Short mmCIF file of C-alpha atoms in Angstrom, two decimals:
data_model
loop_
_atom_site.label_atom_id
_atom_site.label_comp_id
_atom_site.label_asym_id
_atom_site.label_seq_id
_atom_site.Cartn_x
_atom_site.Cartn_y
_atom_site.Cartn_z
CA MET E 1 -63.33 69.22 45.38
CA ALA E 2 -62.86 68.16 41.60
CA SER E 3 -59.30 69.28 41.30
CA ASP E 4 -58.44 67.37 44.59
CA MET E 5 -60.06 64.15 43.12
CA ASN E 6 -58.23 64.87 39.92
CA ASN E 7 -54.69 64.96 42.06
CA SER E 8 -55.73 61.87 43.86
CA GLU E 9 -56.36 59.85 40.65
CA ALA E 10 -53.13 61.25 39.10
CA ASP E 11 -50.93 59.92 42.12
CA HIS E 12 -52.52 56.39 41.72
CA LEU E 13 -51.77 56.11 37.89
CA VAL E 14 -49.23 53.41 36.82
CA GLU E 15 -47.23 53.69 33.92
CA LEU E 16 -46.93 50.61 31.95
CA ILE E 17 -43.89 50.23 29.55
CA VAL E 18 -43.52 47.33 27.24
CA ARG E 19 -40.13 46.18 26.48
CA ASP E 20 -38.77 43.53 24.00
CA GLU E 21 -38.55 40.12 25.34
CA SER E 22 -35.07 38.82 25.25
CA PRO E 23 -34.38 35.91 23.12
CA SER E 24 -34.49 32.61 24.83
CA ILE E 25 -31.61 29.89 24.73
CA PRO E 26 -33.62 28.05 21.86
CA ASP E 27 -34.26 31.23 19.94
CA VAL E 28 -30.39 31.89 20.21
CA VAL E 29 -29.66 28.25 19.11
CA SER E 30 -31.84 28.75 15.94
CA ILE E 31 -30.33 32.03 15.12
CA LEU E 32 -26.81 30.42 15.26
CA GLU E 33 -28.05 27.50 13.18
CA GLU E 34 -29.38 30.08 10.37
CA ASP E 35 -26.08 31.91 10.41
CA ALA E 36 -24.10 28.72 10.41
CA PRO E 37 -23.24 28.65 6.85
CA LEU E 38 -21.83 32.03 6.97
CA LEU E 39 -19.28 31.16 9.50
CA THR E 40 -15.89 29.39 8.94
CA GLN E 41 -16.06 25.81 10.01
CA ILE E 42 -12.73 24.64 11.54
CA GLU E 43 -12.03 20.97 10.78
CA LYS E 44 -9.58 18.75 12.34
CA PRO E 45 -6.51 18.24 10.02
CA LYS E 46 -5.92 15.03 8.57
CA ILE E 47 -2.51 13.56 9.38
CA ASN E 48 -0.56 11.06 7.38
CA ILE E 49 2.89 10.48 6.43
CA PHE E 50 2.80 12.92 3.57
CA THR E 51 1.74 15.84 5.96
CA ILE E 52 4.50 15.33 8.43
CA SER E 53 7.47 17.60 8.09
CA TYR E 54 10.55 15.71 7.02
CA PRO E 55 13.58 17.49 8.87
CA ARG E 56 14.53 16.46 12.38
CA ARG E 57 11.51 16.05 14.26
CA LYS E 58 10.31 17.26 17.79
CA PRO E 59 8.85 13.82 19.08
CA LEU E 60 6.69 15.48 21.96
CA ASP E 61 5.00 17.85 19.59
CA GLN E 62 4.16 15.15 16.79
CA VAL E 63 2.99 12.61 19.30
CA LYS E 64 0.65 15.23 20.85
CA LYS E 65 -0.63 16.04 17.24
CA ILE E 66 -1.17 12.46 16.60
CA HIS E 67 -3.23 11.97 19.59
CA ASP E 68 -5.16 15.06 19.04
CA SER E 69 -6.53 13.60 15.55
CA GLU E 70 -8.93 10.94 15.02
CA VAL E 71 -6.74 8.30 13.29
CA SER E 72 -6.53 4.36 13.43
CA SER E 73 -3.87 2.93 15.67
CA LEU E 74 -2.28 1.35 12.74
CA THR E 75 -1.99 5.02 11.11
CA GLN E 76 -0.55 6.25 14.39
CA SER E 77 2.03 3.31 14.57
CA ILE E 78 3.23 4.16 11.08
CA ILE E 79 3.32 7.81 11.83
CA TRP E 80 5.22 7.21 15.19
CA ILE E 81 7.79 4.94 13.23
CA TRP E 82 8.15 7.45 10.30
CA GLY E 83 8.90 10.60 12.44
CA GLY E 84 7.08 10.53 15.79
CA SER E 85 9.88 8.98 17.79
CA ARG E 86 13.43 9.59 18.72
CA TYR E 87 14.30 6.18 17.27
CA SER E 88 12.50 6.75 13.85
CA GLY E 89 15.81 6.78 12.05
CA LEU E 90 16.94 3.43 13.53
CA LEU E 91 13.43 2.06 13.29
CA CYS E 92 12.96 2.83 9.73
CA ALA E 93 16.49 1.31 8.80
CA SER E 94 15.57 -1.84 10.81
CA LEU E 95 12.20 -2.05 8.83
CA SER E 96 13.94 -1.60 5.41
CA SER E 97 16.30 -4.56 6.35
CA ILE E 98 12.95 -6.60 7.04
CA PHE E 99 11.72 -5.71 3.61
CA TYR E 100 15.08 -6.79 2.00
CA PHE E 101 14.70 -10.11 3.78
CA THR E 102 11.10 -10.69 2.79
CA MET E 103 12.13 -10.12 -0.95
CA GLU E 104 14.93 -12.50 -0.85
CA ILE E 105 12.67 -15.09 0.76
CA LEU E 106 9.99 -14.67 -2.19
CA MET E 107 12.56 -14.81 -4.75
CA GLY E 108 14.09 -17.89 -3.40
CA PHE E 109 10.84 -19.90 -2.74
CA PHE E 110 7.96 -18.47 -4.95
CA SER E 111 10.01 -17.93 -8.37
CA ALA E 112 7.56 -19.04 -11.07
CA GLN E 113 10.03 -19.19 -14.21
CA PRO E 114 13.47 -17.75 -14.73
CA ILE E 115 13.52 -14.36 -15.60
CA PRO E 116 16.93 -12.66 -16.63
CA ILE E 117 18.23 -10.60 -13.73
CA LEU E 118 18.45 -7.27 -15.92
CA GLU E 119 14.93 -7.65 -17.04
CA MET E 120 13.96 -8.31 -13.34
CA THR E 121 15.83 -5.17 -12.37
CA PHE E 122 14.50 -3.00 -15.20
CA THR E 123 10.85 -3.87 -13.83
CA ARG E 124 11.59 -3.14 -10.36
CA CYS E 125 13.28 0.03 -11.09
CA THR E 126 10.28 1.30 -13.14
CA ILE E 127 7.88 0.39 -10.21
CA ILE E 128 10.15 2.31 -7.89
CA THR E 129 10.19 5.39 -10.15
CA LEU E 130 6.52 5.49 -10.85
CA LEU E 131 5.56 5.09 -6.90
CA SER E 132 8.24 7.64 -5.95
CA TYR E 133 6.81 10.24 -8.65
CA LEU E 134 3.25 9.59 -7.25
CA TRP E 135 4.46 10.11 -3.61
CA LEU E 136 6.20 13.45 -4.53
CA ARG E 137 2.93 14.55 -6.31
CA ARG E 138 0.75 13.46 -3.50
CA SER E 139 2.94 15.47 -0.98
CA GLU E 140 3.30 18.44 -3.25
CA GLN E 141 6.95 18.05 -3.35
CA PRO E 142 9.24 19.42 -6.35
CA ILE E 143 9.57 16.19 -8.69
CA PHE E 144 13.07 16.94 -9.62
CA GLY E 145 14.17 18.36 -6.32
CA LEU E 146 15.34 21.71 -5.09
CA THR E 147 17.64 23.54 -7.22
CA HIS E 148 20.50 23.55 -4.68
CA VAL E 149 20.04 19.64 -4.15
CA ARG E 150 20.06 18.62 -7.68
CA LYS E 151 23.76 18.07 -8.11
CA LEU E 152 23.64 15.80 -4.91
CA LEU E 153 20.83 13.81 -6.41
CA ILE E 154 22.45 13.16 -9.61
CA SER E 155 25.64 12.19 -7.86
CA ARG E 156 23.30 9.74 -5.75
CA ALA E 157 21.92 8.52 -8.62
CA LEU E 158 25.14 7.79 -10.47
CA ALA E 159 26.91 6.19 -7.39
CA GLY E 160 23.61 4.00 -6.82
CA LEU E 161 23.71 3.00 -10.64
CA LEU E 162 27.40 1.83 -10.47
CA SER E 163 27.06 -0.11 -7.13
CA MET E 164 24.04 -1.84 -8.51
CA MET E 165 25.64 -2.85 -11.96
CA SER E 166 28.75 -4.02 -10.29
CA PHE E 167 26.73 -6.26 -8.11
CA ILE E 168 24.80 -7.67 -10.89
CA TYR E 169 28.09 -8.26 -12.91
CA SER E 170 29.71 -9.79 -9.72
CA ILE E 171 26.65 -11.96 -9.17
CA GLN E 172 26.56 -13.40 -12.79
CA ARG E 173 30.44 -14.23 -12.65
CA LEU E 174 31.04 -15.37 -9.15
CA PRO E 175 29.15 -17.94 -6.80
CA SER E 176 26.18 -16.41 -5.15
CA SER E 177 27.66 -16.68 -1.67
CA GLN E 178 30.79 -14.74 -2.63
CA ALA E 179 28.69 -11.86 -4.21
CA VAL E 180 26.73 -11.58 -1.47
CA VAL E 181 29.62 -11.35 1.10
CA ILE E 182 31.36 -8.73 -1.03
CA SER E 183 28.22 -6.78 -1.27
CA PHE E 184 27.83 -6.85 2.47
CA THR E 185 31.03 -5.02 2.81
CA THR E 186 29.16 -1.81 1.68
CA PRO E 187 27.98 -1.03 5.23
CA LEU E 188 31.45 -0.95 6.45
CA LEU E 189 32.73 1.09 3.57
CA ALA E 190 29.91 3.57 3.88
CA SER E 191 30.77 4.31 7.75
CA VAL E 192 34.42 4.94 6.58
CA VAL E 193 33.44 7.33 3.81
CA ALA E 194 30.86 9.14 6.12
CA ARG E 195 33.92 9.92 8.21
CA ILE E 196 35.71 11.35 5.35
CA ILE E 197 32.99 13.07 3.36
CA LEU E 198 30.25 13.85 6.01
CA GLN E 199 32.81 14.33 8.84
CA GLU E 200 31.09 11.94 11.11
CA LYS E 201 32.55 10.78 14.25
CA LEU E 202 32.80 7.05 14.66
CA LYS E 203 32.36 4.92 17.84
CA ILE E 204 33.00 1.32 18.83
CA SER E 205 29.46 0.87 19.39
CA ASP E 206 28.69 1.90 15.76
CA PHE E 207 30.86 -0.75 14.42
CA GLY E 208 29.11 -3.56 16.23
CA GLY E 209 28.87 -6.48 13.78
CA LEU E 210 30.10 -4.69 10.56
CA THR E 211 32.97 -6.99 10.32
CA ASN E 212 30.99 -10.14 10.78
CA ALA E 213 28.49 -9.80 7.94
CA GLY E 214 29.63 -12.82 5.94
CA LYS E 215 30.64 -14.84 9.03
CA GLY E 216 29.19 -18.44 8.44
CA SER E 217 28.78 -18.15 4.84
CA ILE E 218 29.98 -20.66 2.63
CA LYS E 219 33.07 -19.31 0.65
CA PRO E 220 34.28 -21.54 -2.15
CA PRO E 221 37.81 -21.01 -3.27
CA LEU E 222 38.49 -17.94 -5.34
CA ARG E 223 39.82 -18.96 -8.84
CA SER E 224 42.07 -16.65 -10.71
CA HIS E 225 39.89 -15.96 -13.58
CA HIS E 226 37.37 -14.67 -10.96
CA ALA E 227 39.54 -11.84 -9.68
CA TYR E 228 38.45 -9.34 -12.10
CA ALA E 229 34.91 -9.96 -10.84
CA VAL E 230 35.91 -9.73 -7.35
CA LEU E 231 37.48 -6.12 -8.23
CA ILE E 232 34.27 -4.88 -9.60
CA GLY E 233 32.46 -6.09 -6.67
CA PHE E 234 34.55 -4.18 -4.35
CA ALA E 235 34.40 -1.16 -6.56
CA GLY E 236 30.61 -1.56 -6.56
CA SER E 237 30.58 -1.80 -2.59
CA ILE E 238 32.74 1.61 -2.47
CA ALA E 239 30.29 3.13 -4.72
CA GLY E 240 27.45 1.87 -2.49
CA GLY E 241 29.05 3.41 0.28
CA ILE E 242 29.36 6.79 -1.16
CA SER E 243 25.76 6.48 -2.30
CA HIS E 244 24.73 5.92 1.27
CA CYS E 245 26.65 9.36 2.22
CA LEU E 246 25.02 10.92 -0.75
CA ILE E 247 21.58 9.85 0.12
CA ARG E 248 22.06 11.32 3.67
CA ALA E 249 23.54 14.33 2.29
CA SER E 250 20.74 15.14 -0.29
CA ALA E 251 17.75 14.00 1.90
CA LYS E 252 18.84 16.19 4.72
CA ALA E 253 19.43 19.34 2.21
CA SER E 254 16.03 18.60 0.54
CA ASP E 255 14.12 17.50 3.68
CA GLN E 256 12.50 14.80 1.32
CA PRO E 257 14.00 11.33 1.40
CA VAL E 258 11.82 10.16 -1.49
CA ALA E 259 13.43 12.66 -3.83
CA THR E 260 16.92 10.39 -3.62
CA VAL E 261 14.85 7.28 -4.64
CA LEU E 262 13.41 8.99 -7.52
CA SER E 263 16.60 10.36 -8.81
CA PHE E 264 18.02 6.99 -8.64
CA GLY E 265 15.00 5.20 -10.50
CA MET E 266 14.93 7.84 -13.32
CA LEU E 267 18.67 7.04 -14.30
CA ALA E 268 18.57 3.32 -13.48
CA CYS E 269 15.22 2.65 -15.91
CA PRO E 270 16.69 3.60 -19.11
CA VAL E 271 20.12 1.86 -18.39
CA THR E 272 18.63 -1.38 -17.19
CA ALA E 273 16.41 -1.24 -20.21
CA MET E 274 19.20 -0.81 -22.62
CA CYS E 275 21.56 -3.51 -21.06
CA ALA E 276 18.49 -5.93 -20.90
CA MET E 277 18.10 -5.52 -24.60
CA PHE E 278 21.77 -5.69 -25.66
CA PHE E 279 23.06 -8.34 -23.31
CA GLU E 280 20.22 -10.65 -22.55
CA ASP E 281 17.39 -12.53 -24.44
CA LEU E 282 13.96 -11.14 -23.28
CA VAL E 283 11.41 -13.49 -21.68
CA MET E 284 7.86 -12.86 -21.72
CA PRO E 285 6.70 -13.42 -18.15
CA SER E 286 3.62 -15.27 -17.11
CA LEU E 287 0.71 -13.68 -15.27
CA TYR E 288 1.93 -15.22 -11.78
CA SER E 289 5.66 -13.95 -12.76
CA ILE E 290 4.20 -10.54 -13.28
CA PHE E 291 2.26 -10.52 -10.08
CA MET E 292 5.35 -11.57 -8.32
CA MET E 293 7.54 -8.88 -9.83
CA LEU E 294 5.03 -6.30 -9.02
CA VAL E 295 5.21 -7.45 -5.26
CA LEU E 296 8.99 -7.32 -5.25
CA GLY E 297 8.93 -3.93 -6.92
CA LEU E 298 6.48 -2.46 -4.17
CA LEU E 299 8.86 -4.33 -1.39
CA ALA E 300 11.82 -2.73 -3.13
CA PHE E 301 10.10 0.57 -3.11
CA LEU E 302 9.35 0.57 0.60
CA ALA E 303 12.76 -0.66 1.58
CA GLU E 304 14.41 2.09 -0.41
CA VAL E 305 12.06 4.80 1.22
CA CYS E 306 12.54 3.55 4.64
CA TRP E 307 16.38 3.26 4.18
CA ALA E 308 16.71 6.81 2.83
CA ARG E 309 14.48 8.07 5.82
CA GLY E 310 16.63 6.26 8.19
CA LEU E 311 19.79 7.86 6.53
CA GLN E 312 18.18 11.26 6.59
CA LEU E 313 17.50 10.88 10.40
CA GLU E 314 20.43 9.03 11.76
CA LYS E 315 24.35 8.84 11.36
CA THR E 316 25.41 6.75 8.57
CA SER E 317 27.18 4.09 10.48
CA LYS E 318 24.42 3.55 13.02
CA VAL E 319 22.13 3.00 10.02
CA ALA E 320 24.65 0.89 8.21
CA ASN E 321 25.04 -1.45 11.10
CA LEU E 322 21.39 -2.31 11.07
CA ARG E 323 21.77 -3.43 7.35
CA TYR E 324 23.04 -6.64 8.64
CA ILE E 325 19.59 -7.65 10.34
CA GLU E 326 18.87 -8.93 6.76
CA ALA E 327 21.82 -11.24 6.87
CA SER E 328 20.82 -12.48 10.20
CA LEU E 329 17.26 -13.18 9.71
CA VAL E 330 18.33 -15.06 6.12
CA GLN E 331 20.66 -17.29 8.18
CA LEU E 332 17.86 -17.88 10.74
CA TRP E 333 15.51 -18.82 7.99
CA HIS E 334 18.01 -21.32 6.29
CA ILE E 335 18.51 -22.91 9.75
CA GLY E 336 14.74 -23.06 10.38
CA VAL E 337 13.94 -24.60 7.07
CA LEU E 338 16.97 -27.21 6.71
CA GLY E 339 16.78 -28.08 10.33
CA VAL E 340 20.39 -27.77 10.60
CA ALA E 341 22.30 -25.52 13.05
CA PRO E 342 26.17 -25.20 12.00
CA PHE E 343 28.16 -23.54 14.45
CA GLY E 344 29.56 -20.66 12.02
CA PRO E 345 26.30 -19.28 11.12
CA ILE E 346 24.93 -19.43 14.62
CA VAL E 347 28.23 -17.41 15.95
CA GLY E 348 27.56 -14.79 13.09
CA VAL E 349 23.87 -14.47 13.80
CA LEU E 350 24.55 -14.00 17.54
CA ILE E 351 27.33 -11.17 16.88
CA ILE E 352 24.89 -9.49 14.56
CA LEU E 353 21.93 -9.67 16.86
CA ILE E 354 24.10 -8.30 19.75
CA SER E 355 25.51 -5.62 17.82
CA THR E 356 22.07 -4.62 16.49
CA CYS E 357 20.67 -4.60 20.20
CA TRP E 358 23.41 -2.64 21.28
CA THR E 359 22.96 -0.04 18.60
CA LEU E 360 19.30 0.26 19.41
CA TYR E 361 20.00 0.61 23.25
CA VAL E 362 22.48 3.28 22.76
CA GLY E 363 20.15 4.83 20.41
CA PRO E 364 20.44 8.13 18.38
CA ASP E 365 22.94 10.75 19.27
CA ARG E 366 22.13 13.98 20.63
CA GLU E 367 21.40 16.77 18.24
CA THR E 368 24.15 19.09 17.58
CA GLU E 369 22.81 20.98 14.72
#
């Protein structure tokens, strides 16, 4: 009986097993928070014009990156103009012409005191050099350019300096209208030189208003003793055309347009300083004049950088055609200020605007590289 009772009690025994309780969701979260410092945190990259790759761009990829990052609308617009669009080269060239136009208006209406031209040029070149150096340091680019591009950069600096000094000489010896007309032959010569040096194919749409740059300008009769200054002015235009081609070649080779601006500034600064000391009487500028020269130097830097970027991304002839936007804006400004609309300037402005719109409508050529 006892054994039967023991067997029946054994059959009714229940074995209890205690298991570890699975961690709840709050516990898991607390564990992850404790281990969080040990994990690698992935931050969204900050995008600006210093981090965009400088070669020919892939618009869809870059626009996607821009929208994925948290940047302001103004920054998005700047990045889109700089390299996020198929039309970035043409837009940068147009923006450069607008900067040059702004400089001309400021110099004409807000001049505080007469400053010698070489002194102003030296100040402007100094600002351009300093800002270019800071730009390259910020973007972690070689200051003196890559080894295989240095010859191009030196040649670009020499051609640009010759063009600038020739223009300064002609504007001192000729009426300003004649000197400006001669300087505006540079884009036409740049298109021709690009056909020879860079083997770029020229189209009728690329020429648009190239031959109408000075239309409507006041052209006083040329005197015999001005012939030498005119020849120097044309020589400077040829050098300017060569400089445009060298800017395009060196910017594409180095993938950095600002390097071309720095190379020019590093050569132009000492040359203009020596010329100012030997050929001009230096003037101590007032505080207002110093402020204006700083503003003009900043605008000149932005214009040069946008111009180099435009030449890097687009054909020389197309970019050169957009250089005449400045001439048309100046004519429209004078018409608005004087309240007089002469027939010649109006025709010239219309031709330039039509050719510019046609260039933008046709757009950049397809990639062949």
